[in-house]
Short mmCIF file of N, CA and C in Angstrom, two decimals:
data_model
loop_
_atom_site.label_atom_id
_atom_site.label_comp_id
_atom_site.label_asym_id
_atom_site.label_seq_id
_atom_site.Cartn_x
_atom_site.Cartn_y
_atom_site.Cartn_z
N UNK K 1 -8.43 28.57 -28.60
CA UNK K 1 -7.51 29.69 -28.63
C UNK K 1 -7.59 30.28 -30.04
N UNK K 2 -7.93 31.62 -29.82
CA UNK K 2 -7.72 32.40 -31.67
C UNK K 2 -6.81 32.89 -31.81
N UNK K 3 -5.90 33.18 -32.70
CA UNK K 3 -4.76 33.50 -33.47
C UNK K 3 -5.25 34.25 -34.60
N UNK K 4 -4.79 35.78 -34.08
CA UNK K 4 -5.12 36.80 -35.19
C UNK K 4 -3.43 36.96 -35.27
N UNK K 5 -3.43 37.13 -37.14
CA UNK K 5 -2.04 36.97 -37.31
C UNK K 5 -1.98 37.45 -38.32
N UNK K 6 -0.99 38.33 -38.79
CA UNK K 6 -0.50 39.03 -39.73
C UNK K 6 0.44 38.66 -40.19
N UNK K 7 0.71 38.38 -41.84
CA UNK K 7 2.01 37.92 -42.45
C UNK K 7 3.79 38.57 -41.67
N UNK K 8 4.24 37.54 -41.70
CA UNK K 8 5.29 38.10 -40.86
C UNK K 8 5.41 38.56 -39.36
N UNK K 9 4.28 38.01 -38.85
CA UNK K 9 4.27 38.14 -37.52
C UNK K 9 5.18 37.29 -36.46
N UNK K 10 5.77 38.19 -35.24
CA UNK K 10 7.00 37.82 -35.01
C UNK K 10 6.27 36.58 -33.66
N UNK K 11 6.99 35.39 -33.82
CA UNK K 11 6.88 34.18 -33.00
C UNK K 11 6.77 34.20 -31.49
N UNK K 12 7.59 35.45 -31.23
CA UNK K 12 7.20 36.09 -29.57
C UNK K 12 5.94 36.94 -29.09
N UNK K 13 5.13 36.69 -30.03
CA UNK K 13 3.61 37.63 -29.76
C UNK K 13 2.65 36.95 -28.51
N UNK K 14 2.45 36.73 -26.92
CA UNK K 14 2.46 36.69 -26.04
C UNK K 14 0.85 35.79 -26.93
N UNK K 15 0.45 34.64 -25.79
CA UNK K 15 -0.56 34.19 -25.65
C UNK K 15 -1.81 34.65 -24.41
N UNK K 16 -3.02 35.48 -24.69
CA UNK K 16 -3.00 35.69 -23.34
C UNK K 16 -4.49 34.84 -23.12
N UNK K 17 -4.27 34.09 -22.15
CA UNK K 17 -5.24 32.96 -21.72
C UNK K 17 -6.09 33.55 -20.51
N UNK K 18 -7.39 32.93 -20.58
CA UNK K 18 -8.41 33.18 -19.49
C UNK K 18 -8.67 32.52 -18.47
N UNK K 19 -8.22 30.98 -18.77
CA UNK K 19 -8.65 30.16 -17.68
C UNK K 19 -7.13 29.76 -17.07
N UNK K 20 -6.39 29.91 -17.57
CA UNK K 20 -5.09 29.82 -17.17
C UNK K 20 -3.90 30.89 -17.14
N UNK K 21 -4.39 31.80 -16.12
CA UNK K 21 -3.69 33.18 -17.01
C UNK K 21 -2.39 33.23 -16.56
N UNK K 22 -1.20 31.97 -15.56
CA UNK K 22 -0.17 31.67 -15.39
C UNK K 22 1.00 30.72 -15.86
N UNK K 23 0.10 30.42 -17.49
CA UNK K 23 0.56 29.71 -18.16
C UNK K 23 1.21 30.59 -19.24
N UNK K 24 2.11 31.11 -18.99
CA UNK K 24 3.01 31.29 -20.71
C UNK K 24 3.14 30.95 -22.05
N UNK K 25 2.48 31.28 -22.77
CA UNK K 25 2.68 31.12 -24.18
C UNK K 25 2.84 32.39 -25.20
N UNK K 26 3.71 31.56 -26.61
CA UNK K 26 3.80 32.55 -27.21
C UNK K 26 3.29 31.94 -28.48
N UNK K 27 3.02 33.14 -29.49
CA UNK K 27 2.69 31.89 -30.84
C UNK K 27 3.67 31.35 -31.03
N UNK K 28 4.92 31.36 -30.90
CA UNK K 28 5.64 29.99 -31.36
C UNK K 28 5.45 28.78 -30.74
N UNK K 29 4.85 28.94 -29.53
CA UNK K 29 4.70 27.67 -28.45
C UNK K 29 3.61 27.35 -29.55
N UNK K 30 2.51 27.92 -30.21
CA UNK K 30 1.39 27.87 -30.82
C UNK K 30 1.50 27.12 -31.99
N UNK K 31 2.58 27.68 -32.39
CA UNK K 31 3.09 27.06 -33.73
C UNK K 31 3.98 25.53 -33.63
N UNK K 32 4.57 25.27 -32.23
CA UNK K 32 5.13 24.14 -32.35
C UNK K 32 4.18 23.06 -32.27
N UNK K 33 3.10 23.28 -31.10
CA UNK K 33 2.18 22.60 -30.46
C UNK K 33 0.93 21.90 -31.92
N UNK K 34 1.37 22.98 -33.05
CA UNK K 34 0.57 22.79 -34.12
C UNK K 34 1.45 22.00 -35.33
N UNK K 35 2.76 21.46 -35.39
CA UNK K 35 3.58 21.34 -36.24
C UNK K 35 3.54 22.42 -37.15
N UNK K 36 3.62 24.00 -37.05
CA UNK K 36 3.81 24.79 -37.41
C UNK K 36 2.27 25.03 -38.57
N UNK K 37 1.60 24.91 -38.16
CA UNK K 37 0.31 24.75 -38.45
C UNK K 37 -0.03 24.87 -39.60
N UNK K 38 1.16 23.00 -39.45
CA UNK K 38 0.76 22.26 -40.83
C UNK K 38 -0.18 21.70 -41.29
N UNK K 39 -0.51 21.04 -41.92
CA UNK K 39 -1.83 20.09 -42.36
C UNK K 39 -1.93 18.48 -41.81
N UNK K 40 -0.64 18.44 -41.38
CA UNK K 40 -1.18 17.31 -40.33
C UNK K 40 -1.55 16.95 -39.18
N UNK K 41 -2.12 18.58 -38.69
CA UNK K 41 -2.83 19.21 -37.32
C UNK K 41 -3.93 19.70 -37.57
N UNK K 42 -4.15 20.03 -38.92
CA UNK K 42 -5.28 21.03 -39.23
C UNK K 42 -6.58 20.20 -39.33
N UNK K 43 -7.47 20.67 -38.81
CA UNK K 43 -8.99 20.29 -38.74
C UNK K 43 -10.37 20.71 -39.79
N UNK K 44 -9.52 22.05 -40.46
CA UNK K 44 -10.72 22.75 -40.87
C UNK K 44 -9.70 23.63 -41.77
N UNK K 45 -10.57 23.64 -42.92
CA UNK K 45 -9.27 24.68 -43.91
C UNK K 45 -10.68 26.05 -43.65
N UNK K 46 -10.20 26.89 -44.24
CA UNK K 46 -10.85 28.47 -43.73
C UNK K 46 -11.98 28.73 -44.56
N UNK K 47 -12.89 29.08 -43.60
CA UNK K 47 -14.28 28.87 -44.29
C UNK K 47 -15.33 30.20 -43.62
N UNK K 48 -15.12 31.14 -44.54
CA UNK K 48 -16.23 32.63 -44.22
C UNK K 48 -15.60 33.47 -43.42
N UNK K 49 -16.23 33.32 -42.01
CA UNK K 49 -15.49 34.65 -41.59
C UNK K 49 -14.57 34.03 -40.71
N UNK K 50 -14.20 32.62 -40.07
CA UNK K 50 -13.46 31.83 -39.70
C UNK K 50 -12.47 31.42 -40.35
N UNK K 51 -11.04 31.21 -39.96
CA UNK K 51 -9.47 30.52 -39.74
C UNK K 51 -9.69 29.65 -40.32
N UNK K 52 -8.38 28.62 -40.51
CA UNK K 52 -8.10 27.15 -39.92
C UNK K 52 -8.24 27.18 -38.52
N UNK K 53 -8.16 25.61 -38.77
CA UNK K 53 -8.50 25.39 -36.96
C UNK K 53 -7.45 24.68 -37.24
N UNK K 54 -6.76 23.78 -36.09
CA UNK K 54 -5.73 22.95 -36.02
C UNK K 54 -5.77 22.46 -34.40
N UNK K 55 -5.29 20.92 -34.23
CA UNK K 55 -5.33 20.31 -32.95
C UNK K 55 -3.99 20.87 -32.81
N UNK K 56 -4.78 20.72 -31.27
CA UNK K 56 -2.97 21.26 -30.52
C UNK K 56 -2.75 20.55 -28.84
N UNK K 57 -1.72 20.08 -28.70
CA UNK K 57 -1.40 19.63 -27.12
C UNK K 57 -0.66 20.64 -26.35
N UNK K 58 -1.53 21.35 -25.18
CA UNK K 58 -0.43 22.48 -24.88
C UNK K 58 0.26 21.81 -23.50
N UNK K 59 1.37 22.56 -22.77
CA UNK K 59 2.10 21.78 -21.62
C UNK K 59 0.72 21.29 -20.62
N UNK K 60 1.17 20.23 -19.50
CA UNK K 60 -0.32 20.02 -19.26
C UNK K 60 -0.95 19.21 -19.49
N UNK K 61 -0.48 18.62 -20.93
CA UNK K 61 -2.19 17.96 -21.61
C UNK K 61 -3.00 18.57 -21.67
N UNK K 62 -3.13 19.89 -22.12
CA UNK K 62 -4.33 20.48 -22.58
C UNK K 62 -4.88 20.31 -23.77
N UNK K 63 -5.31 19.88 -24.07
CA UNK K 63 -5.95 19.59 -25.44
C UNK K 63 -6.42 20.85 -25.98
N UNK K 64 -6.50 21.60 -26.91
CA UNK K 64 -7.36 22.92 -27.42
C UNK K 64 -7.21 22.79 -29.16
N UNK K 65 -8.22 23.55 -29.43
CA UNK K 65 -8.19 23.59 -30.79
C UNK K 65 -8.11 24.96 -31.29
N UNK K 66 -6.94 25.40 -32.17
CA UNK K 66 -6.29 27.14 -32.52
C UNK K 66 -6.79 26.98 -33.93
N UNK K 67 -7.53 28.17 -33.87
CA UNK K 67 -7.88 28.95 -34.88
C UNK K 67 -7.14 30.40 -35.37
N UNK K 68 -6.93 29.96 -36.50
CA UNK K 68 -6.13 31.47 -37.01
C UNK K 68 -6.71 32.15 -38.07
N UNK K 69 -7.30 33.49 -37.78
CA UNK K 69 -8.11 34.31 -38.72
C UNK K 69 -7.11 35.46 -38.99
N UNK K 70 -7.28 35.87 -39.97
CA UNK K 70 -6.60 37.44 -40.44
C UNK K 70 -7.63 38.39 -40.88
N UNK K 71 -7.76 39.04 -40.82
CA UNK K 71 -8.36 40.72 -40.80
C UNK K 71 -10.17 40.54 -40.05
N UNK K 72 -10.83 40.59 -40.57
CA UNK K 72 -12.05 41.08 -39.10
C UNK K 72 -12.59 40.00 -38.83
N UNK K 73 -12.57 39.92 -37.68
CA UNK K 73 -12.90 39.10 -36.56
C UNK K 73 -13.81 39.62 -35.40
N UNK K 74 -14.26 38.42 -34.47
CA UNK K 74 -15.12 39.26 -33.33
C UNK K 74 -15.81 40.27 -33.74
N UNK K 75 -16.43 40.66 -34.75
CA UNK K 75 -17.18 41.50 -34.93
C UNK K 75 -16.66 42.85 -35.37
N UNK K 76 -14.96 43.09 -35.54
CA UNK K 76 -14.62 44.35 -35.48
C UNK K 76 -14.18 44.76 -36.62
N UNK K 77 -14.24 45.82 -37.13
CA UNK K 77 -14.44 46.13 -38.74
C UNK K 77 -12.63 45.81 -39.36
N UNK K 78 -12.88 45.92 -40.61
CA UNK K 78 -11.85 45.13 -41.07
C UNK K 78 -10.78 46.81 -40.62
N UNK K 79 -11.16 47.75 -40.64
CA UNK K 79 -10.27 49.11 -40.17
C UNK K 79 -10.01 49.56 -39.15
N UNK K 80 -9.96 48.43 -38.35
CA UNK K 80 -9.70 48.95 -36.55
C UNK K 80 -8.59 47.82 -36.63
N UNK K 81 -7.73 48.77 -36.32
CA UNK K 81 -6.70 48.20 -36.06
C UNK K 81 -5.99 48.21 -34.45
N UNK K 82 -7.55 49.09 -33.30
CA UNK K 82 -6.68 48.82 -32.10
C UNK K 82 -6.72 47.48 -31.61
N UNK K 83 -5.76 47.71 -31.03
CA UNK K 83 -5.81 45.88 -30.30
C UNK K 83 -6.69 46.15 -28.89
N UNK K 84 -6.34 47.01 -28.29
CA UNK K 84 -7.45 47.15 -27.09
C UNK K 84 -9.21 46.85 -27.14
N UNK K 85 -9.13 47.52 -28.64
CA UNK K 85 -10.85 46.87 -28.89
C UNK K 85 -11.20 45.41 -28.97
N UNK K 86 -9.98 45.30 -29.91
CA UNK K 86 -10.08 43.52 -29.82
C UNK K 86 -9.83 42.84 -28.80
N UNK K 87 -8.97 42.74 -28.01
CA UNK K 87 -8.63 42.12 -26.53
C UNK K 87 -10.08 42.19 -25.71
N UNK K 88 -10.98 43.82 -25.65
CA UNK K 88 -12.48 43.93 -25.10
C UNK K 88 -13.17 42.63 -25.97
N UNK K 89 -13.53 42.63 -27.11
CA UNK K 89 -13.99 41.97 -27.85
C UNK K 89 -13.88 40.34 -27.94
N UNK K 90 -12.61 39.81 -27.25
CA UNK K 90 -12.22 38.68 -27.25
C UNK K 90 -13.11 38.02 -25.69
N UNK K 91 -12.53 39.34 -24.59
CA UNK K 91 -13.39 38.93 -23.30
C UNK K 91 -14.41 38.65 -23.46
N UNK K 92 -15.90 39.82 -23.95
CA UNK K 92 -16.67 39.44 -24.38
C UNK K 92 -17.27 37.96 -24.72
N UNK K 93 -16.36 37.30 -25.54
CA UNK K 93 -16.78 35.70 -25.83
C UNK K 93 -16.01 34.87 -25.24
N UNK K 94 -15.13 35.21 -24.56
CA UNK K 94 -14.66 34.10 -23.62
C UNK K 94 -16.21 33.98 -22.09
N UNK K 95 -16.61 34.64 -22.55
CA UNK K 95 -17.74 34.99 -21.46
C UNK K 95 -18.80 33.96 -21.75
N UNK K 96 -18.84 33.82 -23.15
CA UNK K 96 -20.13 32.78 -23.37
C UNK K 96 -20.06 31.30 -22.87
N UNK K 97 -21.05 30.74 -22.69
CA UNK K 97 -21.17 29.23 -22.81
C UNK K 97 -22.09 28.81 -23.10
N UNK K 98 -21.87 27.69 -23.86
CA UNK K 98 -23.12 26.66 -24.40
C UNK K 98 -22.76 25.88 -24.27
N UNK K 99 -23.91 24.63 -24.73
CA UNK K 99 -23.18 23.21 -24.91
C UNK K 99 -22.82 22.19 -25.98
N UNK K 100 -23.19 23.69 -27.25
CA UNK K 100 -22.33 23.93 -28.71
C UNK K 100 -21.85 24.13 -29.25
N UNK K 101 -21.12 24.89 -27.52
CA UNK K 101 -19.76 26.01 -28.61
C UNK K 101 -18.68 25.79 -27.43
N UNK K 102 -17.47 25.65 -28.18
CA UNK K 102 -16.56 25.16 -27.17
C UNK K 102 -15.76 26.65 -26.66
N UNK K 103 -15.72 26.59 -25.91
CA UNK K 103 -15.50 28.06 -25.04
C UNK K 103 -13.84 28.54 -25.31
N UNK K 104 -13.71 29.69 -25.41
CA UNK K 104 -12.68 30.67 -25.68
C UNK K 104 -11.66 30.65 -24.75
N UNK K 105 -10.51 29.86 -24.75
CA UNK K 105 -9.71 30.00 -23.72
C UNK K 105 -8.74 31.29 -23.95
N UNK K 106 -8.40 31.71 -24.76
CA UNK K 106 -7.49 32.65 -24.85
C UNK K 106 -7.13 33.39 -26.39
N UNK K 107 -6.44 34.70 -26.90
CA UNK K 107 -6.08 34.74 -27.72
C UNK K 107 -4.78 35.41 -28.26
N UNK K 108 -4.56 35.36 -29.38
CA UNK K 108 -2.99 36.00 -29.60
C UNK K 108 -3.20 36.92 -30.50
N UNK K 109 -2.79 38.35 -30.73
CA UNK K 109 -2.84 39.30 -31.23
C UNK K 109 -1.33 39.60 -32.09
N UNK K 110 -0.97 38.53 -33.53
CA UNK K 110 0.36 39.09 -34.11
C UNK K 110 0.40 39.28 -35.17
N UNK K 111 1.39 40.86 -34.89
CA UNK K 111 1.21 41.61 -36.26
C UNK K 111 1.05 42.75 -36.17
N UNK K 112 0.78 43.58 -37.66
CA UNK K 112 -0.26 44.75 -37.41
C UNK K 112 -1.79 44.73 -37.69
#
């Protein structure tokens, strides 16, 4: 799950998932599931054009690992600020699979 997030972004910013698209989340579910995505969840401190990552248990037992990046991502310039491009952009790689890359379940868009 990626987490594009802007300082001050409000905790009700909708999760929207691909393989589960009747599961509800919000980043705060994101943020609890992460101990507020502290460092005693975190996997990876932020490195290039990639987040932190952080383990997370979502309802379920889902196991997933959230990544949170701020400004360009997916390929989209650091001055696009629509979210519609990005949401296209997110499908896009939820589309891929390998058996190196752990696949895109969903993402959260909070902020401006």
């Amino acid at each position: 799950v990626v987490v594009v997030a802007a300082r001050g972004a409000s905790s009700a910013a909708p999760v929207v998932l691909f393989e589960r698209p009747l599961m509800q989340l919000t980043l705060g579910d994101l943020a609890a599931a992460t101990s507020g995505f502290g460092r005693e969840s975190q996997l990876a401190e932020r490195g290039g054009r990639s987040g932190a990552a952080y383990r997370a248990v979502l309802p379920g037992d889902l196991h997933v690992v959230v990544r949170v990046v701020e400004g360009a991502v997916a390929g989209l310039r650091e001055d696009d600020d629509n979210p519609a491009a990005a949401a296209t952009a997110f499908r896009e790689l939820a589309r891929l699979r390998h058996p190196n890359i752990l696949p895109l379940l969903g993402y959260c868009i909070a902020g401006e």
